[in-house]
Coordinates of C-alpha atoms in Angstrom, one line a residue:
M28 CA -71.9 70.5 -21.2
G29 CA -74.0 72.0 -18.4
E30 CA -71.1 71.7 -16.0
V31 CA -69.1 74.0 -18.2
F32 CA -71.6 76.8 -17.7
L33 CA -71.8 76.1 -14.0
Y34 CA -68.0 76.1 -13.5
A35 CA -67.7 79.3 -15.6
F36 CA -70.4 81.0 -13.5
I37 CA -68.8 79.9 -10.2
D38 CA -65.3 81.0 -11.3
T39 CA -66.7 84.4 -12.4
L40 CA -68.7 84.8 -9.2
N41 CA -65.5 84.3 -7.1
V42 CA -63.9 87.3 -8.8
L43 CA -66.9 89.7 -8.3
P44 CA -66.3 90.6 -4.6
F45 CA -62.6 91.5 -5.3
L46 CA -63.6 93.6 -8.3
L47 CA -66.4 95.5 -6.5
I48 CA -64.3 96.2 -3.4
M49 CA -61.4 97.4 -5.4
N50 CA -63.5 99.7 -7.6
F51 CA -65.2 101.1 -4.5
L52 CA -61.9 101.8 -2.9
I53 CA -60.4 103.4 -6.0
E54 CA -63.5 105.7 -6.3
L55 CA -63.2 106.7 -2.6
I56 CA -59.5 107.3 -2.8
E57 CA -59.7 109.4 -5.9
Y58 CA -62.5 111.5 -4.5
R59 CA -60.8 112.1 -1.2
S60 CA -57.3 112.8 -2.4
Q61 CA -57.4 112.7 -6.2
G62 CA -55.3 109.5 -6.2
L63 CA -52.1 111.2 -4.9
K64 CA -51.8 109.1 -1.7
A65 CA -52.7 105.9 -3.6
D66 CA -50.1 106.6 -6.2
K67 CA -47.4 107.0 -3.5
M68 CA -48.5 103.8 -1.8
L69 CA -49.1 101.6 -4.8
K70 CA -46.1 102.9 -6.8
G71 CA -43.6 103.0 -3.9
G72 CA -40.6 100.8 -3.4
G73 CA -42.6 98.1 -1.5
A74 CA -45.1 97.7 -4.3
P75 CA -43.4 94.7 -6.1
L76 CA -43.0 92.9 -2.7
L77 CA -46.6 93.5 -1.9
G78 CA -47.7 92.3 -5.3
T79 CA -45.7 89.1 -5.0
A80 CA -47.2 88.4 -1.6
V81 CA -50.7 89.0 -2.8
G82 CA -50.2 87.1 -6.0
I83 CA -49.0 83.9 -4.3
L84 CA -52.4 83.5 -2.5
P85 CA -54.6 80.9 -4.2
Q86 CA -57.1 83.2 -5.8
C87 CA -57.0 84.6 -9.3
G88 CA -59.1 87.5 -8.2
F89 CA -55.9 89.3 -7.2
S90 CA -54.6 89.2 -10.7
V91 CA -57.8 90.8 -11.9
V92 CA -57.5 93.5 -9.3
A93 CA -53.9 94.1 -10.2
T94 CA -54.9 94.3 -13.9
E95 CA -57.6 96.8 -13.1
L96 CA -55.2 98.9 -11.1
Y97 CA -52.6 98.8 -13.9
S98 CA -55.1 99.8 -16.6
K99 CA -55.8 102.9 -14.5
R100 CA -52.1 103.4 -14.0
R101 CA -52.4 103.0 -10.2
I102 CA -49.6 100.4 -10.1
A103 CA -46.4 100.2 -12.2
L104 CA -45.6 97.5 -14.7
G105 CA -43.1 95.9 -12.3
T106 CA -45.8 95.3 -9.7
L107 CA -48.2 93.8 -12.3
L108 CA -45.5 91.4 -13.5
A109 CA -44.8 90.4 -9.9
V110 CA -48.4 89.6 -9.3
Y111 CA -48.8 87.7 -12.5
L112 CA -45.6 85.6 -12.0
A113 CA -46.5 84.8 -8.4
T114 CA -50.1 83.8 -9.2
S115 CA -50.7 80.1 -9.3
D116 CA -54.5 80.1 -9.3
E117 CA -55.6 76.5 -8.3
A118 CA -52.1 75.0 -8.1
L119 CA -51.6 75.6 -4.3
P120 CA -54.8 74.0 -2.9
I121 CA -54.4 71.1 -5.3
M122 CA -50.8 70.3 -4.3
L123 CA -51.5 70.8 -0.6
S124 CA -54.4 68.4 -0.7
S125 CA -52.5 65.7 -2.8
Y126 CA -50.8 63.9 0.0
E127 CA -50.7 60.5 -1.9
S128 CA -48.8 62.1 -4.8
G129 CA -46.4 64.0 -2.6
G130 CA -48.0 67.3 -3.4
P131 CA -46.9 69.3 -0.3
A132 CA -43.2 68.3 -0.9
K133 CA -43.4 69.0 -4.6
L134 CA -45.0 72.4 -3.9
L135 CA -41.9 73.7 -2.1
P136 CA -39.5 74.2 -5.0
V137 CA -42.3 75.6 -7.2
L138 CA -43.3 78.1 -4.5
I139 CA -39.7 79.2 -3.8
I140 CA -38.7 79.6 -7.5
K141 CA -41.9 81.5 -8.4
L142 CA -41.6 83.9 -5.4
C143 CA -37.9 84.6 -6.0
F144 CA -38.4 85.1 -9.7
A145 CA -41.5 87.4 -9.2
L146 CA -39.4 89.6 -6.9
I147 CA -36.4 89.8 -9.2
V148 CA -38.5 90.6 -12.3
G149 CA -40.8 93.0 -10.3
Y150 CA -37.9 95.1 -8.9
A151 CA -35.9 95.0 -12.2
A152 CA -38.9 96.4 -14.1
F153 CA -39.6 98.8 -11.3
G154 CA -36.0 100.1 -11.4
I155 CA -36.0 100.3 -15.2
E156 CA -39.2 102.3 -15.2
R157 CA -37.9 104.8 -12.6
L158 CA -34.7 105.2 -14.5
S159 CA -36.6 105.8 -17.8
R160 CA -38.9 108.4 -16.2
R161 CA -35.9 110.1 -14.7
N162 CA -34.1 110.3 -18.0
T163 CA -37.2 111.4 -19.8
R164 CA -37.7 114.2 -17.2
I165 CA -34.1 115.4 -17.5
S166 CA -34.3 115.3 -21.3
G167 CA -37.6 117.3 -21.2
E168 CA -36.1 119.9 -18.8
H169 CA -33.0 120.2 -21.0
A170 CA -35.1 120.6 -24.1
E171 CA -37.3 123.2 -22.4
K172 CA -34.3 125.3 -21.3
E173 CA -32.9 125.2 -24.9
G174 CA -36.3 126.2 -26.2
I175 CA -36.6 129.1 -23.8
T176 CA -33.0 130.2 -24.7
E177 CA -33.8 130.0 -28.4
H178 CA -37.1 131.9 -27.9
N179 CA -35.4 134.7 -26.1
R180 CA -32.8 135.0 -28.8
E181 CA -35.4 135.3 -31.5
D182 CA -37.4 137.8 -29.5
D183 CA -34.2 139.7 -28.6
G184 CA -35.4 140.5 -25.2
C185 CA -39.0 141.4 -26.2
A186 CA -41.9 140.0 -24.2
H187 CA -44.3 137.7 -26.1
E188 CA -47.7 139.2 -26.4
H189 CA -50.8 137.0 -26.8
T190 CA -53.4 138.0 -29.3
S191 CA -57.0 138.1 -28.3
E192 CA -57.6 135.0 -30.4
E193 CA -54.9 133.0 -28.5
V194 CA -56.4 134.2 -25.2
A195 CA -59.9 133.0 -26.2
E196 CA -58.5 129.7 -27.4
N197 CA -56.6 129.1 -24.2
A198 CA -59.7 130.0 -22.2
H199 CA -61.7 127.5 -24.2
D200 CA -59.2 124.8 -23.6
D201 CA -59.2 125.5 -19.8
D202 CA -63.0 125.3 -19.8
D203 CA -62.8 121.8 -21.5
C204 CA -60.3 120.7 -18.9
T205 CA -62.4 121.8 -15.9
S206 CA -65.7 120.5 -17.2
V207 CA -64.7 116.8 -16.7
H208 CA -63.5 115.1 -13.5
I209 CA -61.1 112.4 -14.6
H210 CA -60.8 109.3 -12.5
G211 CA -58.0 107.1 -13.9
C212 CA -59.1 105.7 -17.2
H213 CA -62.7 106.8 -17.0
N214 CA -64.5 110.2 -17.0
H215 CA -67.3 111.4 -14.8
A216 CA -69.4 114.4 -15.7
L217 CA -68.9 117.4 -13.4
E218 CA -72.5 117.3 -12.3
E219 CA -71.8 113.9 -10.6
T220 CA -69.0 115.3 -8.5
V221 CA -70.3 118.6 -7.3
T222 CA -70.1 119.1 -3.5
L223 CA -73.2 119.0 -1.3
S224 CA -74.4 122.0 0.5
E225 CA -74.8 121.9 4.3
N226 CA -78.6 122.3 3.8
A227 CA -79.0 119.4 1.4
T228 CA -82.0 117.1 2.0
G229 CA -81.7 113.4 2.7
K230 CA -82.8 112.6 -0.9
Q231 CA -80.1 114.9 -2.3
R232 CA -77.4 113.3 -0.1
A233 CA -78.5 109.8 -1.1
A234 CA -78.4 110.8 -4.8
Y235 CA -74.9 112.3 -4.3
I236 CA -73.6 109.1 -2.6
W237 CA -75.1 106.9 -5.3
N238 CA -73.7 109.0 -8.2
V239 CA -70.2 109.5 -6.7
F240 CA -69.4 106.3 -4.8
L241 CA -71.7 103.5 -6.1
K242 CA -73.0 103.9 -9.6
H243 CA -69.8 103.9 -11.5
P244 CA -68.0 101.1 -9.5
I245 CA -71.1 98.9 -9.9
I246 CA -71.5 99.5 -13.6
H247 CA -67.8 99.1 -14.3
S248 CA -67.6 95.9 -12.2
L249 CA -70.6 94.3 -13.8
T250 CA -69.3 95.2 -17.3
V251 CA -66.0 93.5 -16.5
I252 CA -67.7 90.5 -14.9
A253 CA -69.9 90.0 -18.0
Y254 CA -66.8 89.9 -20.1
I255 CA -65.0 87.5 -17.7
L256 CA -68.1 85.2 -17.8
A257 CA -68.1 85.1 -21.6
V258 CA -64.4 84.3 -21.7
N259 CA -64.8 81.6 -19.1
I260 CA -67.6 80.0 -21.1
V261 CA -65.7 80.1 -24.4
F262 CA -62.6 78.6 -23.0
G263 CA -64.5 76.1 -20.9
I264 CA -66.3 74.8 -24.1
I265 CA -62.9 74.6 -25.9
I266 CA -61.4 72.6 -23.1
Y267 CA -64.5 70.4 -22.8
Y268 CA -64.3 69.3 -26.5
V269 CA -60.5 69.1 -26.6
G270 CA -60.4 67.2 -23.3
E271 CA -58.0 67.8 -20.4
R272 CA -56.6 64.3 -20.9
R273 CA -55.6 64.9 -24.5
L274 CA -54.1 68.2 -23.6
A275 CA -52.2 66.6 -20.7
D276 CA -50.9 63.8 -22.9
F277 CA -49.8 66.2 -25.6
I278 CA -47.8 68.4 -23.2
G279 CA -46.3 65.4 -21.4
S280 CA -44.9 64.0 -24.6
T281 CA -42.8 67.0 -25.6
G282 CA -39.8 66.4 -23.3
Y283 CA -37.5 69.4 -23.0
L284 CA -39.9 71.5 -25.0
Q285 CA -42.4 71.3 -22.2
P286 CA -41.8 74.9 -21.0
L287 CA -42.8 76.3 -24.4
L288 CA -46.1 74.4 -24.5
A289 CA -46.9 74.7 -20.8
G290 CA -46.4 78.5 -21.1
L291 CA -49.0 78.6 -23.9
V292 CA -51.4 76.5 -21.7
G293 CA -50.8 78.9 -18.8
F294 CA -51.9 81.8 -21.0
I295 CA -55.5 80.3 -21.2
P296 CA -57.5 82.7 -19.0
N297 CA -59.3 80.0 -17.1
C298 CA -58.5 78.1 -13.9
A299 CA -58.5 74.8 -15.9
A300 CA -55.0 75.8 -17.2
S301 CA -53.4 75.7 -13.7
V302 CA -55.4 72.5 -12.9
V303 CA -54.0 70.7 -15.9
I304 CA -50.5 71.8 -15.3
T305 CA -50.6 70.9 -11.6
E306 CA -52.1 67.5 -12.2
L307 CA -49.5 66.7 -14.8
Y308 CA -46.7 67.7 -12.4
L309 CA -48.1 65.6 -9.6
V310 CA -48.2 62.4 -11.7
G311 CA -44.8 63.0 -13.1
A312 CA -45.9 63.7 -16.7
L313 CA -44.6 67.3 -16.5
N314 CA -41.1 68.2 -15.3
L315 CA -40.3 71.0 -12.9
G316 CA -39.3 73.4 -15.7
G317 CA -42.5 72.9 -17.6
T318 CA -44.5 73.3 -14.4
I319 CA -42.7 76.5 -13.5
A320 CA -43.2 78.0 -17.0
G321 CA -46.9 77.1 -17.0
L322 CA -47.7 78.3 -13.5
C323 CA -45.6 81.5 -13.9
M324 CA -47.6 82.3 -17.1
S325 CA -50.9 81.3 -15.5
A326 CA -52.4 84.5 -14.3
G327 CA -55.9 83.3 -14.6
I328 CA -58.6 85.6 -15.9
G329 CA -56.2 88.6 -15.5
Y330 CA -55.2 88.3 -19.1
A331 CA -58.8 88.6 -20.3
V332 CA -59.3 91.8 -18.3
L333 CA -55.9 93.1 -19.5
V334 CA -57.0 92.8 -23.1
K335 CA -60.3 94.4 -22.5
Q336 CA -59.3 97.2 -20.1
N337 CA -55.7 98.2 -20.9
R338 CA -54.8 100.8 -23.5
P339 CA -52.9 101.2 -25.7
V340 CA -53.1 97.8 -27.2
K341 CA -49.3 97.9 -27.9
D342 CA -48.7 98.0 -24.1
T343 CA -51.0 95.0 -23.6
V344 CA -49.1 93.0 -26.2
V345 CA -45.8 93.9 -24.6
V346 CA -47.0 92.7 -21.2
I347 CA -48.3 89.4 -22.5
L348 CA -45.2 88.7 -24.6
S349 CA -42.9 89.7 -21.7
M350 CA -44.8 87.2 -19.4
Y351 CA -44.4 84.4 -22.0
V352 CA -40.7 85.0 -22.7
L353 CA -39.9 85.3 -19.0
S354 CA -41.9 82.3 -18.0
V355 CA -40.5 80.1 -20.7
A356 CA -36.9 81.3 -20.2
L357 CA -37.2 80.4 -16.5
G358 CA -38.7 77.1 -17.3
L359 CA -36.0 76.2 -19.7
A360 CA -33.3 77.2 -17.2
V361 CA -34.9 75.1 -14.5
T362 CA -35.2 72.1 -16.9
A363 CA -31.5 72.4 -17.7
V364 CA -30.2 72.6 -14.1
S365 CA -32.8 70.5 -12.2
P366 CA -31.2 67.1 -12.9
H367 CA -28.1 68.4 -11.0
I368 CA -30.0 69.6 -8.0
S369 CA -30.7 66.7 -5.7
V370 CA -32.9 68.7 -3.3
L371 CA -35.6 68.9 -5.9
N372 CA -35.9 65.2 -5.9
L373 CA -36.3 64.9 -9.7

């Protein structure tokens, strides 16, 4: 049992540097440019491609970073899906090191299919989002024009006069909006973001840097890391008592239903999920379709962070269900056609 806590601690510790660096950069970007440049870069046309390239790297920390960015709406849904679908967690190093089982050769179809599918889904979602925003904007402008026309008709050319109560209420609303500096999904008090005077002392400058650039990223990162550690321990204990061998035997005995069950295993926010799926694939107990479904679904600890950080909850549910449906559908399709594709050597 002690190794469960050790592995959970090590897995969590591996994510911490990514999380800290990402939060520091977000804080700096938002302070310097209020996030406008970051939005253009992270939400541009190349974002799904970048997300796919980053996601394929053997490190679940990137899925955590992508989840944090998505919860702050710094990246679009298409980019998040591309990262998740491309992420394989521990699969790549395990396959590359398994020469006796033909791991490097078996890795090639998995890698190609995952990359292509991540790009297709990422850009499809990206295009749908843009089209939806465009239609919403056009509808809003049309409704606003109709509202102005109707308002002018009712007023019959007379200017609308604001009462003193309305002016006071609007002024109060403006005060509320300017008293808080909003950074993505979190708020900072205005006193933490005031500018320094040229005659500020060294102590004042140090306090300013700590409050603006360090305190919030550190607190936020440690909060998320504590949550990740708790999730890793819980799922580590579950897998310890269930047993990886039992889990592997159960999945391997399901035949053409493998993608359905492998997708559920991939949803486990722990690196053990990708390890089990990969080992089954290498020994021939899991077919290519099941492996694809499980590894496409396997976004590591990213799901745990998504549940904790992302709001509204409805959006989180949509993301998870979309991932499962897409991963299983791809797995079933690969299972259906793979016997006819000799290059896959199945």
